[in-house]
Tab-separated table of C-alpha atoms in Angstrom:
chain	number	residue	atom	x	y	z
J	25	MET	CA	0.000	0.000	0.000
J	26	SER	CA	1.232	3.526	-0.765
J	27	CYS	CA	0.064	7.114	-0.656
J	28	ASP	CA	1.377	10.539	-1.714
J	29	TRP	CA	2.543	13.242	0.708
J	30	ASP	CA	2.872	16.907	-0.045
J	31	SER	CA	6.194	18.258	-1.251
J	32	GLN	CA	7.351	19.087	2.291
J	33	GLY	CA	6.220	15.849	3.891
J	34	ARG	CA	3.985	17.889	6.213
J	35	VAL	CA	1.165	16.623	8.402
J	36	ASP	CA	-1.232	18.401	10.705
J	37	GLY	CA	0.530	20.055	13.630
J	38	ASP	CA	3.250	22.527	14.449
J	39	ILE	CA	6.066	22.699	11.900
J	40	ASP	CA	8.531	22.767	14.827
J	41	GLN	CA	7.530	19.375	16.131
J	42	GLN	CA	10.427	17.012	16.771
J	43	GLU	CA	8.653	14.073	15.181
J	44	MET	CA	8.156	14.818	11.481
J	45	VAL	CA	6.768	12.772	8.602
J	46	PRO	CA	9.504	11.980	6.024
J	47	ASN	CA	9.774	13.969	2.827
J	48	LYS	CA	9.044	10.955	0.659
J	49	LYS	CA	6.916	10.196	-2.384
J	50	SER	CA	5.042	6.897	-2.312
J	51	ALA	CA	5.731	6.298	1.372
J	52	VAL	CA	5.327	2.661	2.378
J	53	LEU	CA	2.668	2.158	5.030
J	54	VAL	CA	1.965	-0.928	7.118
J	55	ASP	CA	-0.899	-0.690	9.580
J	56	GLY	CA	-0.774	3.072	9.148
J	57	VAL	CA	2.918	3.284	10.088
J	58	VAL	CA	5.515	4.819	7.720
J	59	LEU	CA	8.311	2.306	7.195
J	60	ASN	CA	10.614	4.012	4.693
J	61	GLY	CA	12.745	7.062	5.442
J	62	PRO	CA	13.541	8.682	8.798
J	63	THR	CA	10.729	9.713	11.135
J	64	THR	CA	12.710	12.466	12.833
J	65	ASP	CA	13.695	15.782	11.319
J	66	ALA	CA	17.405	15.681	12.121
J	67	LYS	CA	18.061	19.345	11.263
J	68	THR	CA	15.346	20.529	13.618
J	69	GLY	CA	16.608	18.241	16.367
J	70	GLU	CA	20.197	19.373	15.890
J	71	LYS	CA	19.149	22.997	16.161
J	72	PHE	CA	17.326	22.304	19.413
J	73	VAL	CA	20.340	20.511	20.894
J	74	GLU	CA	22.580	23.414	19.873
J	75	GLU	CA	20.300	25.992	21.479
J	76	ALA	CA	19.785	23.891	24.612
J	77	CYS	CA	23.564	23.456	25.031
J	78	LYS	CA	24.023	27.207	24.682
J	79	LEU	CA	21.431	27.716	27.407
J	80	ILE	CA	23.181	25.213	29.690
J	81	MET	CA	26.494	26.962	29.107
J	82	GLU	CA	25.122	30.430	29.813
J	83	GLU	CA	22.792	29.656	32.711
J	84	VAL	CA	24.581	26.792	34.467
J	85	VAL	CA	28.265	26.501	33.625
J	86	LEU	CA	29.203	30.192	33.367
J	87	LYS	CA	27.252	31.054	36.506
J	88	ALA	CA	28.522	28.117	38.558
J	89	THR	CA	31.117	30.099	40.487
J	90	ASP	CA	29.195	33.371	40.792
J	91	ILE	CA	28.446	33.931	44.480
J	92	ASN	CA	26.024	36.704	43.530
J	93	GLU	CA	23.703	34.089	42.012
J	94	LYS	CA	21.140	32.421	44.249
J	95	VAL	CA	21.715	28.870	45.436
J	96	CYS	CA	18.033	28.238	44.884
J	97	GLU	CA	14.848	30.079	44.033
J	98	TRP	CA	12.558	28.409	46.507
J	99	GLN	CA	8.915	27.722	45.727
J	100	PRO	CA	6.526	25.491	47.690
J	101	PRO	CA	5.406	22.372	45.767
J	102	GLU	CA	1.915	23.517	44.789
J	103	GLN	CA	3.190	26.889	43.600
J	104	LEU	CA	5.995	25.265	41.616
J	105	LYS	CA	3.473	22.999	39.889
J	106	LYS	CA	1.706	26.121	38.652
J	107	LEU	CA	4.932	27.748	37.468
J	108	LEU	CA	6.062	24.677	35.537
J	109	ASP	CA	4.113	23.192	32.670
J	110	LEU	CA	4.377	19.570	33.830
J	111	GLU	CA	1.611	17.985	31.792
J	112	VAL	CA	2.522	15.878	28.772
J	113	ARG	CA	0.144	16.062	25.805
J	114	ASP	CA	-0.857	14.139	22.704
J	115	THR	CA	0.960	16.536	20.380
J	116	GLY	CA	4.474	17.914	20.612
J	117	GLU	CA	5.330	21.502	21.462
J	118	SER	CA	7.362	24.148	19.655
J	119	HIS	CA	11.057	24.551	20.219
J	120	ASP	CA	10.561	28.008	21.685
J	121	ARG	CA	8.251	26.487	24.246
J	122	LEU	CA	10.669	23.654	24.971
J	123	LEU	CA	13.547	26.092	25.493
J	124	LYS	CA	11.375	28.099	27.874
J	125	LEU	CA	10.755	24.896	29.814
J	126	CYS	CA	14.521	24.299	29.935
J	127	GLN	CA	15.008	27.804	31.331
J	128	ASP	CA	12.373	27.167	34.004
J	129	VAL	CA	13.973	23.874	34.985
J	130	ILE	CA	17.328	25.601	35.481
J	131	ARG	CA	15.798	28.583	37.252
J	132	PHE	CA	13.922	26.596	39.881
J	133	SER	CA	16.508	23.849	40.436
J	134	VAL	CA	18.973	23.926	43.303
J	135	LYS	CA	22.400	25.041	42.104
J	136	THR	CA	24.501	22.286	43.622
J	137	ASN	CA	27.575	23.697	41.865
J	138	HIS	CA	27.267	27.000	43.767
J	139	PRO	CA	30.201	27.671	46.137
J	140	ARG	CA	27.723	28.107	48.995
J	141	PHE	CA	25.883	24.827	48.559
J	142	PHE	CA	26.899	22.827	51.655
J	143	ASN	CA	23.769	20.715	52.022
J	144	GLN	CA	24.816	17.259	50.791
J	145	LEU	CA	27.824	14.985	50.398
J	146	TYR	CA	28.323	16.232	46.842
J	147	ALA	CA	28.827	19.753	45.521
J	148	GLY	CA	30.670	21.851	42.976
J	149	LEU	CA	31.249	21.557	39.254
J	150	ASP	CA	34.100	19.632	37.698
J	151	TYR	CA	34.345	20.800	34.090
J	152	TYR	CA	36.138	17.717	32.798
J	153	SER	CA	33.630	15.354	34.323
J	154	LEU	CA	30.832	17.461	32.876
J	155	ALA	CA	32.309	17.241	29.382
J	156	ALA	CA	32.653	13.484	29.810
J	157	ARG	CA	28.994	13.256	30.816
J	158	PHE	CA	27.984	15.209	27.727
J	159	MET	CA	29.903	12.682	25.634
J	160	THR	CA	28.385	9.600	27.244
J	161	GLU	CA	24.882	11.046	27.058
J	162	ALA	CA	25.373	11.696	23.350
J	163	LEU	CA	26.900	8.262	22.674
J	164	ASN	CA	24.364	6.490	24.931
J	165	PRO	CA	26.469	3.367	25.618
J	166	SER	CA	25.720	0.417	27.858
J	167	ILE	CA	28.719	-1.418	29.238
J	168	TYR	CA	28.057	-5.107	29.388
J	169	THR	CA	30.087	-6.403	26.452
J	170	TYR	CA	33.260	-5.238	24.724
J	171	GLU	CA	31.634	-5.369	21.308
J	172	VAL	CA	29.110	-2.630	22.142
J	173	SER	CA	31.251	-0.559	24.516
J	174	PRO	CA	34.955	-1.148	23.862
J	175	VAL	CA	36.330	2.202	25.021
J	176	PHE	CA	34.297	2.502	28.203
J	177	LEU	CA	34.983	-1.056	29.351
J	178	LEU	CA	38.722	-0.460	29.013
J	179	VAL	CA	38.392	2.841	30.869
J	180	GLU	CA	36.527	1.144	33.719
J	181	GLU	CA	39.191	-1.542	33.937
J	182	ALA	CA	41.971	1.085	34.119
J	183	VAL	CA	40.199	3.158	36.777
J	184	LEU	CA	39.370	0.144	38.940
J	185	LYS	CA	42.995	-0.979	38.762
J	186	LYS	CA	44.234	2.388	40.058
J	187	MET	CA	41.621	2.520	42.820
J	188	ILE	CA	42.657	-0.977	43.917
J	189	GLU	CA	46.270	0.220	44.093
J	190	PHE	CA	45.284	3.107	46.358
J	191	ILE	CA	43.538	0.709	48.736
J	192	GLY	CA	46.819	-1.163	48.980
J	193	TRP	CA	45.879	-4.447	47.328
J	194	LYS	CA	48.236	-6.153	44.900
J	195	GLU	CA	45.276	-7.400	42.873
J	196	GLY	CA	41.518	-7.394	43.011
J	197	ASP	CA	38.283	-6.958	41.147
J	198	GLY	CA	35.490	-4.412	41.044
J	199	ILE	CA	32.570	-2.836	39.284
J	200	PHE	CA	30.901	0.563	39.112
J	201	ASN	CA	27.374	0.666	40.507
J	202	PRO	CA	24.449	3.123	40.646
J	203	GLY	CA	25.154	4.371	44.179
J	204	GLY	CA	27.042	3.482	47.337
J	205	SER	CA	23.880	1.880	48.706
J	206	VAL	CA	23.994	-0.635	45.852
J	207	SER	CA	27.709	-1.240	46.450
J	208	ASN	CA	26.968	-2.035	50.097
J	209	MET	CA	24.208	-4.422	49.024
J	210	TYR	CA	26.589	-6.104	46.558
J	211	ALA	CA	29.141	-6.576	49.335
J	212	MET	CA	26.586	-7.983	51.784
J	213	ASN	CA	25.350	-10.486	49.226
J	214	LEU	CA	28.899	-11.357	48.188
J	215	ALA	CA	29.869	-12.055	51.800
J	216	ARG	CA	26.827	-14.305	52.195
J	217	TYR	CA	27.621	-16.111	48.936
J	218	LYS	CA	31.209	-16.679	50.093
J	219	TYR	CA	29.877	-18.160	53.332
J	220	CYS	CA	27.228	-20.275	51.586
J	221	PRO	CA	27.649	-20.615	47.780
J	222	ASP	CA	24.570	-22.863	47.535
J	223	ILE	CA	22.327	-19.890	48.251
J	224	LYS	CA	22.573	-18.750	44.630
J	225	GLU	CA	20.633	-21.786	43.407
J	226	LYS	CA	18.847	-23.109	46.488
J	227	GLY	CA	17.829	-19.809	48.056
J	228	LEU	CA	17.336	-19.126	51.755
J	229	PHE	CA	15.839	-22.514	52.543
J	230	GLY	CA	17.917	-24.387	55.090
J	231	LEU	CA	20.239	-21.512	55.933
J	232	PRO	CA	21.033	-20.731	59.572
J	233	ARG	CA	20.006	-17.383	60.984
J	234	LEU	CA	22.724	-15.036	59.712
J	235	THR	CA	23.787	-11.886	61.537
J	236	LEU	CA	25.945	-8.956	60.506
J	237	PHE	CA	27.564	-6.176	62.492
J	238	THR	CA	27.939	-2.522	61.683
J	239	SER	CA	28.426	0.817	63.382
J	240	ALA	CA	25.541	2.601	65.085
J	241	GLU	CA	26.595	5.496	62.823
J	242	CYS	CA	26.451	3.460	59.606
J	243	HIS	CA	24.585	4.502	56.491
J	244	TYR	CA	20.930	3.482	56.430
J	245	SER	CA	21.573	1.413	53.312
J	246	MET	CA	22.805	-1.409	55.556
J	247	LYS	CA	19.307	-1.920	56.957
J	248	LYS	CA	17.791	-1.621	53.494
J	249	ALA	CA	20.218	-4.179	52.075
J	250	ALA	CA	19.475	-6.635	54.901
J	251	SER	CA	15.765	-6.239	54.228
J	252	PHE	CA	16.129	-6.537	50.453
J	253	LEU	CA	18.340	-9.637	50.639
J	254	GLY	CA	16.075	-11.472	53.058
J	255	ILE	CA	18.537	-11.326	55.956
J	256	GLY	CA	16.166	-9.197	58.007
J	257	THR	CA	16.728	-5.912	59.782
J	258	GLN	CA	16.512	-7.621	63.180
J	259	ASN	CA	19.680	-9.485	62.265
J	260	VAL	CA	21.677	-6.269	61.817
J	261	CYS	CA	23.602	-5.678	65.039
J	262	PHE	CA	24.533	-2.038	65.611
J	263	VAL	CA	27.783	-1.612	67.499
J	264	GLU	CA	28.164	1.288	69.922
J	265	THR	CA	30.454	4.184	68.985
J	266	ASP	CA	32.640	6.555	70.962
J	267	GLY	CA	32.122	10.286	71.377
J	268	ARG	CA	33.554	10.968	67.910
J	269	GLY	CA	31.288	8.432	66.208
J	270	LYS	CA	33.880	5.661	65.730
J	271	MET	CA	32.960	2.006	66.214
J	272	ILE	CA	34.294	0.625	69.521
J	273	PRO	CA	36.165	-2.623	68.698
J	274	GLU	CA	35.627	-4.131	72.140
J	275	GLU	CA	31.862	-3.677	71.731
J	276	LEU	CA	32.037	-5.354	68.336
J	277	GLU	CA	33.720	-8.464	69.676
J	278	LYS	CA	31.326	-8.574	72.607
J	279	GLN	CA	28.348	-8.561	70.222
J	280	ILE	CA	29.874	-11.268	68.037
J	281	TRP	CA	30.254	-13.599	71.021
J	282	GLN	CA	26.755	-12.758	72.170
J	283	ALA	CA	25.328	-13.572	68.736
J	284	ARG	CA	27.049	-16.961	68.740
J	285	GLU	CA	25.719	-17.719	72.211
J	286	GLU	CA	22.213	-16.938	70.949
J	287	GLY	CA	22.609	-19.500	68.190
J	288	THR	CA	22.961	-17.131	65.221
J	289	THR	CA	25.710	-17.225	62.609
J	290	PRO	CA	27.862	-14.085	62.168
J	291	PHE	CA	29.159	-13.654	58.619
J	292	LEU	CA	29.909	-9.958	57.984
J	293	VAL	CA	31.263	-6.827	59.624
J	294	CYS	CA	30.717	-3.495	57.898
J	295	ALA	CA	33.010	-0.695	59.051
J	296	THR	CA	32.585	2.898	57.938
J	297	SER	CA	35.217	5.323	56.714
J	298	GLY	CA	33.495	8.693	56.787
J	299	THR	CA	30.105	8.433	58.482
J	300	THR	CA	27.247	10.465	57.037
J	301	VAL	CA	26.659	12.731	60.025
J	302	LEU	CA	29.903	13.071	61.973
J	303	GLY	CA	32.394	12.068	59.272
J	304	ALA	CA	33.937	9.465	61.588
J	305	PHE	CA	36.476	6.863	60.485
J	306	ASP	CA	36.243	3.486	62.227
J	307	PRO	CA	39.508	1.923	63.505
J	308	LEU	CA	39.998	-0.509	60.635
J	309	ASP	CA	43.095	-2.319	61.879
J	310	GLU	CA	41.496	-3.317	65.172
J	311	ILE	CA	38.263	-4.308	63.450
J	312	ALA	CA	40.227	-6.390	60.924
J	313	ASP	CA	41.931	-8.249	63.807
J	314	ILE	CA	38.517	-9.212	65.158
J	315	CYS	CA	37.271	-10.304	61.740
J	316	GLU	CA	40.314	-12.532	61.277
J	317	ARG	CA	39.835	-14.153	64.674
J	318	HIS	CA	36.197	-14.930	63.918
J	319	GLY	CA	36.501	-15.678	60.193
J	320	LEU	CA	34.189	-12.845	59.124
J	321	TRP	CA	34.073	-10.884	55.858
J	322	LEU	CA	35.147	-7.261	56.393
J	323	HIS	CA	33.472	-4.674	54.206
J	324	VAL	CA	34.395	-0.993	54.480
J	325	ASP	CA	31.812	1.562	53.438
J	326	ALA	CA	34.183	4.299	52.328
J	327	SER	CA	31.635	5.912	50.037
J	328	TRP	CA	32.407	9.303	51.572
J	329	GLY	CA	35.861	8.927	53.093
J	330	GLY	CA	37.523	6.699	50.511
J	331	SER	CA	38.783	9.693	48.579
J	332	ALA	CA	41.110	10.510	51.492
J	333	LEU	CA	43.226	7.639	50.141
J	334	MET	CA	44.332	10.049	47.394
J	335	SER	CA	45.987	12.270	50.013
J	336	ARG	CA	49.359	11.333	51.455
J	337	LYS	CA	48.538	13.578	54.394
J	338	HIS	CA	45.115	12.172	55.233
J	339	ARG	CA	45.170	8.537	54.045
J	340	ARG	CA	46.104	7.610	57.618
J	341	LEU	CA	42.401	8.039	58.402
J	342	LEU	CA	41.854	4.739	56.581
J	343	HIS	CA	44.834	2.911	58.040
J	344	GLY	CA	44.216	-0.819	57.718
J	345	ILE	CA	41.800	-0.626	54.775
J	346	HIS	CA	44.068	-2.970	52.813
J	347	ARG	CA	42.889	-5.741	55.134
J	348	ALA	CA	39.270	-5.396	54.016
J	349	ASP	CA	37.630	-7.969	51.757
J	350	SER	CA	35.571	-5.325	49.958
J	351	VAL	CA	35.348	-1.533	49.813
J	352	ALA	CA	32.663	0.885	48.596
J	353	TRP	CA	34.133	4.170	47.282
J	354	ASN	CA	32.212	7.023	45.628
J	355	PRO	CA	34.362	9.417	43.559
J	356	HIS	CA	31.242	11.546	42.971
J	357	LYS	CA	31.492	12.808	46.523
J	358	MET	CA	34.787	14.359	47.611
J	359	LEU	CA	36.412	14.024	44.180
J	360	MET	CA	33.450	15.640	42.369
J	361	ALA	CA	33.215	13.126	39.538
J	362	GLY	CA	29.522	13.871	39.079
J	363	ILE	CA	26.538	11.872	40.263
J	364	GLN	CA	26.654	9.049	40.125
J	365	CYS	CA	30.095	7.477	40.231
J	366	CYS	CA	30.408	4.633	42.725
J	367	ALA	CA	32.687	1.617	42.792
J	368	LEU	CA	32.653	-1.651	44.682
J	369	LEU	CA	36.170	-3.028	44.991
J	370	VAL	CA	36.866	-6.625	46.017
J	371	LYS	CA	40.176	-8.088	47.147
J	372	ASP	CA	39.285	-11.506	45.699
J	373	LYS	CA	40.731	-12.391	42.293
J	374	SER	CA	38.986	-15.745	41.834
J	375	ASP	CA	36.049	-14.301	39.886
J	376	LEU	CA	33.892	-14.283	43.020
J	377	LEU	CA	31.826	-11.375	41.682
J	378	LYS	CA	31.071	-13.261	38.477
J	379	LYS	CA	30.375	-16.547	40.257
J	380	CYS	CA	27.937	-14.794	42.568
J	381	TYR	CA	26.044	-12.723	40.015
J	382	SER	CA	26.425	-14.316	36.587
J	383	ALA	CA	23.390	-15.638	34.704
J	384	LYS	CA	25.295	-16.586	31.510
J	385	ALA	CA	22.783	-15.035	29.126
J	386	SER	CA	23.545	-16.710	25.806
J	387	TYR	CA	22.415	-13.754	23.707
J	388	LEU	CA	25.041	-11.471	25.312
J	389	PHE	CA	27.864	-13.530	26.762
J	390	GLN	CA	28.649	-16.070	24.042
J	391	GLN	CA	31.930	-17.830	24.748
J	392	ASP	CA	32.883	-18.357	21.100
J	393	LYS	CA	33.242	-14.675	20.136
J	394	PHE	CA	36.117	-13.522	17.945
J	395	TYR	CA	37.762	-11.516	20.771
J	396	ASP	CA	38.838	-12.090	24.381
J	397	VAL	CA	35.497	-12.528	26.196
J	398	SER	CA	37.075	-11.771	29.581
J	399	TYR	CA	36.379	-8.146	28.641
J	400	ASP	CA	32.634	-8.884	28.648
J	401	THR	CA	32.342	-7.852	32.293
J	402	GLY	CA	28.612	-7.263	32.408
J	403	ASP	CA	27.822	-10.718	33.782
J	404	LYS	CA	29.318	-9.810	37.163
J	405	SER	CA	26.696	-7.097	37.592
J	406	ILE	CA	23.094	-7.486	38.758
J	407	GLN	CA	22.232	-4.990	36.022
J	408	CYS	CA	21.991	-5.553	32.306
J	409	SER	CA	22.146	-1.994	30.970
J	410	ARG	CA	24.844	-0.114	32.871
J	411	ARG	CA	26.153	3.424	32.511
J	412	PRO	CA	29.856	4.172	31.845
J	413	ASP	CA	30.269	5.984	35.163
J	414	ALA	CA	34.030	5.378	35.374
J	415	PHE	CA	34.598	7.548	32.297
J	416	LYS	CA	33.804	10.881	33.951
J	417	PHE	CA	36.149	10.069	36.853
J	418	TRP	CA	38.837	8.980	34.382
J	419	MET	CA	38.499	12.256	32.469
J	420	THR	CA	38.886	14.286	35.655
J	421	TRP	CA	41.831	12.152	36.755
J	422	LYS	CA	43.506	12.579	33.365
J	423	ALA	CA	42.987	16.346	33.523
J	424	LEU	CA	44.123	16.957	37.107
J	425	GLY	CA	46.434	14.034	37.709
J	426	THR	CA	46.773	12.276	41.045
J	427	LEU	CA	48.408	15.368	42.534
J	428	GLY	CA	45.466	17.528	41.512
J	429	LEU	CA	42.995	15.124	43.110
J	430	GLU	CA	45.163	15.050	46.232
J	431	GLU	CA	45.060	18.838	46.410
J	432	ARG	CA	41.266	18.735	46.074
J	433	VAL	CA	41.028	16.435	49.116
J	434	ASN	CA	43.561	18.416	51.152
J	435	ARG	CA	41.772	21.699	50.482
J	436	ALA	CA	38.367	20.302	51.462
J	437	LEU	CA	39.698	18.941	54.738
J	438	ALA	CA	41.642	22.124	55.470
J	439	LEU	CA	38.542	24.270	54.992
J	440	SER	CA	36.459	21.984	57.200
J	441	SER	CA	38.720	22.719	60.177
J	442	LEU	CA	39.060	26.437	59.503
J	443	ARG	CA	36.780	27.655	62.254
J	444	GLU	CA	35.577	25.800	65.300
J	445	MET	CA	33.069	26.737	67.956
J	446	GLU	CA	33.021	25.628	71.530
J	447	GLU	CA	30.365	23.130	72.478
J	448	GLY	CA	28.279	23.556	75.577
J	449	PRO	CA	24.712	23.297	76.866
J	450	GLU	CA	23.849	26.855	75.857
J	451	PHE	CA	25.259	26.379	72.333
J	452	TRP	CA	23.232	23.205	71.686
J	453	GLU	CA	20.087	24.699	73.200
J	454	LYS	CA	20.249	27.735	70.937
J	455	LEU	CA	20.862	25.647	67.846
J	456	HIS	CA	17.912	23.434	68.699
J	457	LEU	CA	15.646	26.474	68.792
J	458	VAL	CA	16.881	28.291	65.713
J	459	ALA	CA	18.311	25.799	63.208
J	460	PRO	CA	15.036	24.830	61.471
J	461	ALA	CA	13.907	28.448	61.304
J	462	ILE	CA	17.233	29.640	59.897
J	463	LYS	CA	17.189	26.845	57.306
J	464	GLU	CA	13.774	28.083	56.120
J	465	ARG	CA	15.002	31.646	55.854
J	466	MET	CA	18.189	30.784	53.958
J	467	MET	CA	16.247	28.636	51.481
J	468	LYS	CA	13.710	31.357	50.763
J	469	LYS	CA	16.458	33.958	50.464
J	470	GLY	CA	18.574	31.642	48.315
J	471	SER	CA	21.848	32.864	49.803
J	472	LEU	CA	23.218	29.444	50.737
J	473	MET	CA	22.098	25.884	51.476
J	474	LEU	CA	23.080	24.050	54.632
J	475	GLY	CA	21.605	20.960	56.299
J	476	TYR	CA	20.672	20.431	59.928
J	477	GLN	CA	19.569	17.561	62.139
J	478	PRO	CA	19.443	16.216	65.686
J	479	HIS	CA	21.762	13.349	66.536
J	480	ARG	CA	21.709	10.717	69.276
J	481	GLY	CA	20.556	12.927	72.107
J	482	LYS	CA	22.038	16.110	70.725
J	483	VAL	CA	19.690	18.867	69.664
J	484	ASN	CA	19.445	20.301	66.156
J	485	PHE	CA	22.772	21.374	64.712
J	486	PHE	CA	23.978	22.473	61.306
J	487	ARG	CA	25.892	19.909	59.240
J	488	GLN	CA	28.230	21.563	56.772
J	489	VAL	CA	29.760	19.522	53.943
J	490	VAL	CA	32.798	21.060	52.240
J	491	ILE	CA	33.798	19.588	48.873
J	492	SER	CA	33.951	22.078	46.016
J	493	PRO	CA	37.353	23.625	45.246
J	494	GLN	CA	35.451	26.821	44.477
J	495	VAL	CA	34.770	27.240	48.212
J	496	SER	CA	36.994	29.952	49.664
J	497	ARG	CA	37.844	31.281	53.097
J	498	GLU	CA	35.406	34.090	52.349
J	499	ASP	CA	32.615	31.588	51.709
J	500	MET	CA	33.274	29.918	55.047
J	501	ASP	CA	33.132	33.274	56.799
J	502	PHE	CA	30.013	34.191	54.843
J	503	LEU	CA	28.278	31.033	56.023
J	504	LEU	CA	28.717	31.849	59.701
J	505	ASP	CA	27.939	35.513	59.183
J	506	GLU	CA	24.800	34.652	57.204
J	507	ILE	CA	23.557	32.282	59.905
J	508	ASP	CA	24.120	35.043	62.426
J	509	LEU	CA	22.295	37.558	60.210
J	510	LEU	CA	19.331	35.293	59.494
J	511	GLY	CA	18.884	34.470	63.166
J	512	ARG	CA	19.714	37.817	64.684
J	513	ASP	CA	16.101	38.633	65.587
J	514	MET	CA	15.419	35.287	67.260
């Protein structure tokens, strides 16, 4: 069946629509669908991409370091719904309208690259990582086999090798994951598989009651992982910490013995290097001694603090990490590789990751390919499609070098200790009364963004996270002065 289209291939609707009918005579139709020729007007699409990139450059990149710009333009949810055209419709919209939507998205989004964004464990703008992200978004790869993603698989291999060296292992394995929470889940499941390999095929049936141990200051992903994997949150034993938030080794060993006496089976200890709230580093050497005595897998959640390994001055904070069986490390945090960029690193070199997670899909992982199939690393992931997250970290590392990354870590830690305030009952009481109110005022003003929270008996306090190399001494002073200004009438 065929039909004739007008000379411009035009159909009803706006001429600026992205989806256009091909400029073809005698177009072939099957069930009303055009089968010959492209269905997208490439020139129109290219023009939109060009204009959108210009907008990103002008409104995001060039303004990233401007302290006179607002951190955010706060709107309550219902008001923001009115300001944004969120509804999707049956017909496409003009490019002018789409660009206006892009402007609105930028305008009302939090500027996490602003020098005065201190709210989360990520901040700042790394230009090399950003360029790498542009490239991967344009290329749209998925890294499961070498044949479809040769460059990015080799990049991941190279980056993992260097990260393993910084941990202090002579060899190892690893994989990039969508978040430190997923890396922790991988490690928990890997430790269980190492203890009981039959679980992969036989499931939980017949297993003893397993218990794991982690710091009372650990990331909440440990409870989520235990729930998700069927271990159960009641079988996560939280070990008491000292006044600085570090796990107390004596309490750990006491809980291990107690668990055995109660008839449960310990299999994993998760230490933390850089806790979410206090930034504490657990004493890894002492914890490793205990794990060796009891035959337990030691995982270190260094999602936040792992980047201190890049610093010759501060790597002592992770002394003993080379004794861990697995490590979670997120370069998107202190090293600013861009969300998300998270690696699980494993000391084992016996293909434990692959043995644990492989499904041997015959349509992807054929063993008779014409190249070395050991580069088809996707079968050691629980994912099929996987983003090339290592590439943006590699690009930054290539641009700055190890010394540049070391300087980034040293500067962040130096700024974090720039000014200290004495603690005392009156200090905590005042913060408890004013912190939520000041947070509301700073958000509505847009001058900076800083988190707060209570913590284990302590009243509300501000939690400042310093990462971006754009943060200066003046920004640190501004933060304290702005808090004082916003709360002066309280």
